[in-house]
Short mmCIF file of N, CA and C in Angstrom, two decimals:
data_model
loop_
_atom_site.label_atom_id
_atom_site.label_comp_id
_atom_site.label_asym_id
_atom_site.label_seq_id
_atom_site.Cartn_x
_atom_site.Cartn_y
_atom_site.Cartn_z
N MET A 1224 23.95 -11.27 5.63
CA MET A 1224 23.01 -11.00 6.67
C MET A 1224 23.97 -9.93 7.28
N TYR A 1225 23.60 -9.00 8.25
CA TYR A 1225 23.86 -8.08 9.24
C TYR A 1225 22.61 -8.58 10.52
N ARG A 1226 23.08 -8.27 11.68
CA ARG A 1226 22.77 -8.37 12.89
C ARG A 1226 22.76 -6.88 13.74
N LEU A 1227 21.25 -6.76 14.07
CA LEU A 1227 21.37 -5.56 15.00
C LEU A 1227 20.02 -5.74 15.88
N SER A 1228 20.72 -5.38 16.66
CA SER A 1228 20.06 -5.66 18.07
C SER A 1228 19.16 -6.86 18.16
N GLY A 1229 19.88 -8.33 17.60
CA GLY A 1229 19.65 -9.31 17.98
C GLY A 1229 18.61 -9.92 16.85
N ILE A 1230 18.98 -9.21 15.80
CA ILE A 1230 17.61 -9.62 14.53
C ILE A 1230 18.72 -9.63 13.64
N SER A 1231 18.60 -10.70 12.76
CA SER A 1231 19.15 -10.87 11.20
C SER A 1231 18.14 -10.78 10.75
N LEU A 1232 18.97 -9.57 9.84
CA LEU A 1232 18.70 -8.81 8.48
C LEU A 1232 19.76 -9.21 7.29
N PRO A 1233 19.09 -9.60 6.05
CA PRO A 1233 19.48 -9.89 4.85
C PRO A 1233 19.95 -8.67 4.24
N SER A 1234 20.91 -8.59 3.39
CA SER A 1234 20.99 -7.70 2.11
C SER A 1234 20.81 -7.03 1.53
N ASN A 1235 20.72 -5.55 1.03
CA ASN A 1235 20.10 -5.25 -0.07
C ASN A 1235 20.83 -4.85 -1.18
N ASP A 1236 21.18 -5.01 -2.14
CA ASP A 1236 21.95 -4.60 -3.32
C ASP A 1236 21.46 -2.71 -3.67
N ALA A 1237 20.54 -2.85 -3.16
CA ALA A 1237 20.05 -1.27 -4.08
C ALA A 1237 20.26 -0.30 -2.93
N CYS A 1238 21.14 -0.59 -1.80
CA CYS A 1238 21.58 0.50 -0.49
C CYS A 1238 22.50 0.91 -0.50
N VAL A 1239 22.80 2.24 0.51
CA VAL A 1239 23.36 3.03 0.24
C VAL A 1239 24.73 1.91 1.07
N LYS A 1240 25.85 2.66 1.04
CA LYS A 1240 27.30 2.04 2.18
C LYS A 1240 26.85 3.13 3.32
N HIS A 1241 27.30 2.55 4.36
CA HIS A 1241 27.19 3.80 5.81
C HIS A 1241 27.48 2.48 6.77
N ARG A 1242 28.00 3.41 7.55
CA ARG A 1242 28.18 2.65 9.22
C ARG A 1242 27.14 2.89 9.66
N ILE A 1243 26.45 1.75 10.59
CA ILE A 1243 25.41 1.94 11.83
C ILE A 1243 26.16 1.54 13.15
N MET A 1244 25.84 3.04 14.15
CA MET A 1244 26.01 2.63 15.47
C MET A 1244 25.18 2.04 16.21
N VAL A 1245 25.21 1.09 16.78
CA VAL A 1245 24.29 0.62 18.19
C VAL A 1245 24.44 -0.01 18.83
N GLY A 1246 24.08 1.06 19.83
CA GLY A 1246 24.29 1.05 21.39
C GLY A 1246 25.66 0.95 21.77
N TYR A 1247 26.68 0.57 22.61
CA TYR A 1247 27.98 1.29 22.77
C TYR A 1247 29.02 0.51 21.59
N SER A 1248 27.97 -0.49 21.17
CA SER A 1248 29.23 -1.12 20.05
C SER A 1248 28.62 -0.38 18.64
N ALA A 1249 30.08 -0.60 17.59
CA ALA A 1249 30.00 -0.26 16.17
C ALA A 1249 29.52 -1.83 15.25
N VAL A 1250 28.61 -1.14 14.52
CA VAL A 1250 28.48 -2.31 13.68
C VAL A 1250 28.84 -1.79 12.03
N HIS A 1251 29.77 -2.10 11.81
CA HIS A 1251 30.32 -2.05 10.09
C HIS A 1251 29.71 -2.53 9.20
N ALA A 1252 28.36 -2.21 9.19
CA ALA A 1252 27.23 -2.45 7.89
C ALA A 1252 27.81 -1.98 7.11
N GLN A 1253 27.39 -2.72 5.32
CA GLN A 1253 28.10 -1.86 4.32
C GLN A 1253 26.55 -1.32 3.77
N GLU A 1254 25.49 -1.66 4.08
CA GLU A 1254 24.38 -1.27 3.19
C GLU A 1254 23.70 -0.42 4.12
N LYS A 1255 22.64 0.74 3.63
CA LYS A 1255 21.68 1.01 4.70
C LYS A 1255 20.29 0.89 3.97
N PHE A 1256 19.15 0.42 5.34
CA PHE A 1256 17.86 -0.20 4.60
C PHE A 1256 17.67 1.35 3.99
N THR A 1257 16.33 0.54 2.93
CA THR A 1257 15.69 2.09 2.43
C THR A 1257 14.48 1.54 2.70
N GLU A 1258 13.36 2.47 2.34
CA GLU A 1258 12.12 2.13 2.61
C GLU A 1258 11.55 0.95 2.39
N SER A 1259 11.91 1.09 1.15
CA SER A 1259 11.53 -0.46 0.09
C SER A 1259 12.67 -1.47 0.28
N TYR A 1260 13.00 -1.71 1.74
CA TYR A 1260 13.32 -2.79 2.28
C TYR A 1260 12.46 -3.67 2.37
N ARG A 1261 12.16 -4.89 1.79
CA ARG A 1261 11.03 -5.92 2.20
C ARG A 1261 10.69 -7.08 3.26
N PHE A 1262 12.30 -7.03 4.09
CA PHE A 1262 12.23 -7.90 5.26
C PHE A 1262 12.32 -9.89 4.17
N GLU A 1263 12.68 -9.42 3.09
CA GLU A 1263 12.37 -11.01 2.41
C GLU A 1263 12.84 -12.49 2.71
N ASN A 1264 13.84 -12.33 3.69
CA ASN A 1264 14.15 -13.25 4.15
C ASN A 1264 13.63 -13.28 6.11
N MET A 1265 12.67 -12.98 6.01
CA MET A 1265 11.76 -12.94 7.56
C MET A 1265 10.61 -13.31 7.12
N THR A 1266 9.75 -14.23 8.43
CA THR A 1266 8.91 -14.86 8.55
C THR A 1266 7.97 -14.19 9.34
N PHE A 1267 6.85 -13.55 9.03
CA PHE A 1267 5.75 -13.48 10.49
C PHE A 1267 4.66 -13.84 10.07
N THR A 1268 3.98 -14.35 11.53
CA THR A 1268 3.03 -14.54 11.49
C THR A 1268 1.54 -13.44 12.01
N PHE A 1269 2.29 -12.02 12.38
CA PHE A 1269 1.68 -11.23 12.64
C PHE A 1269 0.71 -11.07 11.54
N ASP A 1270 -0.94 -11.13 11.60
CA ASP A 1270 -1.96 -10.66 10.55
C ASP A 1270 -2.27 -9.55 10.79
N CYS A 1271 -3.02 -8.62 10.03
CA CYS A 1271 -3.61 -6.79 10.13
C CYS A 1271 -4.79 -7.34 10.11
N SER A 1272 -5.41 -8.54 9.35
CA SER A 1272 -6.59 -8.88 9.00
C SER A 1272 -7.74 -8.81 10.58
N ASN A 1273 -8.59 -8.11 10.40
CA ASN A 1273 -9.30 -7.69 11.28
C ASN A 1273 -8.95 -6.87 12.33
N ARG A 1274 -8.23 -5.85 12.39
CA ARG A 1274 -7.33 -5.47 13.01
C ARG A 1274 -7.21 -3.37 12.47
N ALA A 1275 -7.27 -2.72 13.75
CA ALA A 1275 -8.02 -1.47 13.20
C ALA A 1275 -6.62 -0.39 12.74
N VAL A 1276 -6.74 0.30 12.01
CA VAL A 1276 -5.22 1.04 11.49
C VAL A 1276 -4.32 1.50 12.57
N GLY A 1277 -3.12 1.12 12.62
CA GLY A 1277 -2.58 1.23 13.60
C GLY A 1277 -0.64 0.61 13.57
N PHE A 1278 -0.49 0.94 14.63
CA PHE A 1278 1.57 0.30 14.93
C PHE A 1278 0.80 -0.49 15.93
N TYR A 1279 1.83 -2.06 15.60
CA TYR A 1279 1.74 -2.97 16.36
C TYR A 1279 2.63 -3.80 16.48
N ALA A 1280 3.65 -3.69 17.81
CA ALA A 1280 4.79 -4.53 18.66
C ALA A 1280 4.39 -6.03 18.23
N ASP A 1281 5.54 -6.44 17.41
CA ASP A 1281 5.94 -8.02 17.21
C ASP A 1281 6.45 -8.55 18.40
N PRO A 1282 5.67 -9.12 19.21
CA PRO A 1282 5.94 -9.98 20.52
C PRO A 1282 7.21 -11.32 20.52
N GLU A 1283 6.57 -11.40 19.03
CA GLU A 1283 7.73 -12.65 18.37
C GLU A 1283 9.15 -12.47 18.02
N TYR A 1284 9.25 -11.08 17.83
CA TYR A 1284 10.53 -10.43 17.86
C TYR A 1284 11.08 -9.44 18.93
N ASP A 1285 10.54 -10.00 19.68
CA ASP A 1285 11.00 -8.98 21.19
C ASP A 1285 10.59 -7.96 20.82
N CYS A 1286 9.67 -7.51 20.45
CA CYS A 1286 8.83 -6.08 19.90
C CYS A 1286 9.70 -5.48 18.97
N GLN A 1287 10.99 -5.57 18.80
CA GLN A 1287 12.16 -5.19 17.88
C GLN A 1287 11.71 -4.68 16.55
N ILE A 1288 10.43 -5.53 15.93
CA ILE A 1288 9.79 -5.13 15.12
C ILE A 1288 8.38 -4.76 15.39
N PHE A 1289 8.00 -3.70 14.24
CA PHE A 1289 6.77 -3.83 14.50
C PHE A 1289 5.67 -3.49 13.30
N HIS A 1290 4.66 -3.62 13.22
CA HIS A 1290 3.84 -3.26 12.23
C HIS A 1290 2.62 -2.34 11.99
N MET A 1291 2.79 -1.78 11.06
CA MET A 1291 1.68 -0.58 10.74
C MET A 1291 0.68 -1.83 9.71
N CYS A 1292 -0.34 -1.77 10.28
CA CYS A 1292 -1.42 -2.26 9.55
C CYS A 1292 -2.71 -0.74 9.04
N ASN A 1293 -2.89 -1.33 7.72
CA ASN A 1293 -3.27 -0.42 6.72
C ASN A 1293 -4.63 -0.37 6.61
N GLY A 1294 -5.62 0.60 6.13
CA GLY A 1294 -7.20 0.81 5.89
C GLY A 1294 -7.48 -1.06 5.03
N ASP A 1295 -6.73 -1.34 4.35
CA ASP A 1295 -6.61 -2.01 3.49
C ASP A 1295 -6.16 -4.00 4.14
N GLY A 1296 -5.77 -3.67 5.42
CA GLY A 1296 -5.78 -4.97 5.76
C GLY A 1296 -3.94 -5.41 5.86
N LYS A 1297 -3.00 -4.83 5.13
CA LYS A 1297 -1.97 -5.01 4.42
C LYS A 1297 -0.53 -4.50 5.79
N ARG A 1298 0.49 -5.22 5.77
CA ARG A 1298 0.87 -5.21 7.20
C ARG A 1298 2.33 -4.76 6.59
N ILE A 1299 2.80 -3.49 7.27
CA ILE A 1299 4.07 -2.96 6.58
C ILE A 1299 4.89 -2.85 7.68
N PRO A 1300 6.40 -3.94 7.91
CA PRO A 1300 6.84 -3.95 9.18
C PRO A 1300 7.76 -2.95 8.85
N HIS A 1301 8.56 -3.04 10.65
CA HIS A 1301 9.53 -1.83 10.66
C HIS A 1301 10.32 -2.06 11.56
N VAL A 1302 11.48 -1.72 11.73
CA VAL A 1302 12.48 -2.26 12.95
C VAL A 1302 12.89 -0.76 13.71
N CYS A 1303 12.95 -1.07 14.78
CA CYS A 1303 12.83 -0.12 15.53
C CYS A 1303 14.41 0.17 15.74
N ALA A 1304 15.56 1.28 16.05
CA ALA A 1304 16.61 1.35 15.58
C ALA A 1304 17.21 1.53 16.81
N ASN A 1305 19.02 1.47 16.75
CA ASN A 1305 19.33 1.59 18.30
C ASN A 1305 19.06 0.84 19.50
N GLU A 1306 18.98 -0.13 19.31
CA GLU A 1306 19.07 -1.44 20.41
C GLU A 1306 17.46 -0.69 21.10
N THR A 1307 16.30 -0.59 20.67
CA THR A 1307 15.26 -0.13 20.94
C THR A 1307 14.21 -1.02 21.25
N SER A 1308 12.77 -1.08 21.37
CA SER A 1308 11.75 -1.93 20.51
C SER A 1308 10.86 -0.93 20.84
N PHE A 1309 9.66 -1.61 20.49
CA PHE A 1309 8.48 -1.24 20.44
C PHE A 1309 7.49 -0.90 21.12
N ASN A 1310 7.51 -0.14 22.31
CA ASN A 1310 6.52 0.33 23.11
C ASN A 1310 5.32 0.50 22.94
N GLN A 1311 4.24 -0.80 23.18
CA GLN A 1311 2.86 -0.85 22.77
C GLN A 1311 1.57 0.44 22.90
N GLU A 1312 2.02 0.34 24.31
CA GLU A 1312 1.39 1.41 25.02
C GLU A 1312 1.39 2.92 24.90
N PHE A 1313 2.63 3.47 24.19
CA PHE A 1313 2.73 4.97 23.70
C PHE A 1313 3.30 4.84 22.47
N ARG A 1314 3.36 3.67 21.90
CA ARG A 1314 3.47 3.34 20.26
C ARG A 1314 4.69 4.19 19.80
N ILE A 1315 6.03 3.83 20.40
CA ILE A 1315 7.06 4.18 19.90
C ILE A 1315 8.21 3.52 20.16
N CYS A 1316 9.19 3.37 19.44
CA CYS A 1316 10.80 2.98 20.11
C CYS A 1316 10.78 3.38 21.31
N ASP A 1317 11.21 2.49 22.22
CA ASP A 1317 11.83 3.00 23.87
C ASP A 1317 12.98 1.86 23.84
N TRP A 1318 13.21 1.82 25.08
CA TRP A 1318 14.41 1.64 25.56
C TRP A 1318 13.74 0.36 26.53
N GLU A 1319 14.14 -0.96 26.25
CA GLU A 1319 13.65 -2.19 26.72
C GLU A 1319 12.90 -1.88 28.02
N TYR A 1320 14.21 -1.13 29.08
CA TYR A 1320 13.52 -1.38 30.38
C TYR A 1320 12.66 -0.40 30.75
N ASN A 1321 11.78 0.08 30.27
CA ASN A 1321 10.68 1.30 30.20
C ASN A 1321 9.51 0.46 29.85
N PHE A 1322 9.48 -0.94 29.63
CA PHE A 1322 8.03 -1.99 29.14
C PHE A 1322 8.47 -3.00 29.33
N ASP A 1323 7.39 -3.54 29.54
CA ASP A 1323 7.15 -5.55 29.35
C ASP A 1323 6.99 -5.86 27.71
N CYS A 1324 7.69 -6.10 27.37
CA CYS A 1324 7.65 -6.40 25.66
C CYS A 1324 6.37 -7.76 25.68
N SER A 1325 6.04 -8.59 26.51
CA SER A 1325 5.22 -9.31 26.85
C SER A 1325 3.96 -9.32 26.67
N GLN A 1326 3.84 -8.07 27.64
CA GLN A 1326 2.37 -6.87 27.43
C GLN A 1326 2.15 -6.22 26.43
N ALA A 1327 2.44 -6.22 25.54
CA ALA A 1327 1.88 -5.63 24.07
C ALA A 1327 0.85 -5.60 23.66
N GLU A 1328 0.26 -6.98 23.91
CA GLU A 1328 -1.13 -7.24 23.00
C GLU A 1328 -2.24 -6.66 24.15
N LYS A 1329 -2.07 -6.75 25.19
CA LYS A 1329 -3.11 -6.00 25.96
C LYS A 1329 -3.08 -4.17 25.86
N TRP A 1330 -2.19 -3.87 25.31
CA TRP A 1330 -2.28 -2.21 24.59
C TRP A 1330 -2.70 -2.44 23.14
N TYR A 1331 -3.09 -3.40 22.19
CA TYR A 1331 -3.28 -3.23 20.71
C TYR A 1331 -5.01 -2.49 21.11
N TYR A 1332 -5.46 -2.62 21.98
CA TYR A 1332 -6.51 -1.68 21.38
C TYR A 1332 -6.60 -0.12 21.21
N LEU A 1333 -5.01 0.05 21.35
CA LEU A 1333 -5.37 1.29 21.65
C LEU A 1333 -5.61 2.23 20.37
N ASN A 1334 -4.78 1.11 19.65
CA ASN A 1334 -4.79 1.39 17.93
C ASN A 1334 -6.53 1.49 17.55
N GLU A 1335 -7.45 1.48 18.21
CA GLU A 1335 -8.46 1.42 17.91
C GLU A 1335 -9.28 2.60 18.20
N LEU A 1336 -8.69 3.07 19.45
CA LEU A 1336 -9.16 4.32 19.66
C LEU A 1336 -8.55 5.61 19.20
N THR A 1337 -7.66 5.46 18.37
CA THR A 1337 -7.32 6.77 17.73
C THR A 1337 -8.06 7.40 16.56
N TYR A 1338 -8.92 6.95 15.74
CA TYR A 1338 -9.66 7.43 15.01
C TYR A 1338 -11.63 7.88 15.47
N MET A 1339 -11.12 7.36 17.13
CA MET A 1339 -12.66 7.24 17.56
C MET A 1339 -13.40 8.48 18.14
N THR A 1340 -14.49 9.16 17.75
CA THR A 1340 -15.20 10.29 18.03
C THR A 1340 -15.81 10.17 18.99
N ASP A 1341 -16.49 11.06 19.60
CA ASP A 1341 -17.45 11.24 20.61
C ASP A 1341 -18.58 11.43 19.77
N SER A 1342 -19.63 10.14 19.46
CA SER A 1342 -20.94 10.23 19.53
C SER A 1342 -21.77 11.67 19.74
N SER A 1343 -21.79 12.06 20.52
CA SER A 1343 -22.59 12.94 21.34
C SER A 1343 -22.19 13.87 21.06
N GLN A 1344 -20.81 14.50 20.75
CA GLN A 1344 -20.10 15.48 19.76
C GLN A 1344 -20.55 15.52 18.25
N ASP A 1345 -21.27 14.50 17.53
CA ASP A 1345 -20.99 14.29 16.09
C ASP A 1345 -22.40 14.97 16.18
N GLU A 1346 -23.83 14.46 17.16
CA GLU A 1346 -25.07 15.13 16.97
C GLU A 1346 -25.42 16.82 16.86
N ASP A 1347 -23.96 17.30 17.73
CA ASP A 1347 -24.05 18.85 17.54
C ASP A 1347 -23.56 19.30 16.78
N ILE A 1348 -23.09 19.08 15.66
CA ILE A 1348 -22.78 19.33 14.47
C ILE A 1348 -23.99 19.62 13.22
N VAL A 1349 -24.32 20.84 12.61
CA VAL A 1349 -25.14 21.01 11.91
C VAL A 1349 -24.85 21.54 10.48
N GLU A 1350 -25.70 20.93 9.85
CA GLU A 1350 -24.63 21.00 8.46
C GLU A 1350 -25.70 21.64 7.54
#
């Protein structure tokens, strides 16, 4: 197990060795997590069912983890790096002092607006 930004992450045998810099302290990690990393030893209650395609902060993990929900309702978790957390309003990893993680759910609706179009403009299109 490696501890990054207060989250314990399991090791993964298929990773490449490296050293991770976290904030002011160096964590001597022996492996680099790859895209195929599956968060095998973590439990998530966040559910993508009935959610718009988009990115969602996970307040249960102090927004250090966020989930991408795809069109099939599949959840793909991600970790913000270097002691940052997911700022739901701007949908970026950001410094914790720039936002209040406890308010993340208030901004979930922004994912619904991402692919929304103005129906009046659609009527102007002639095929």
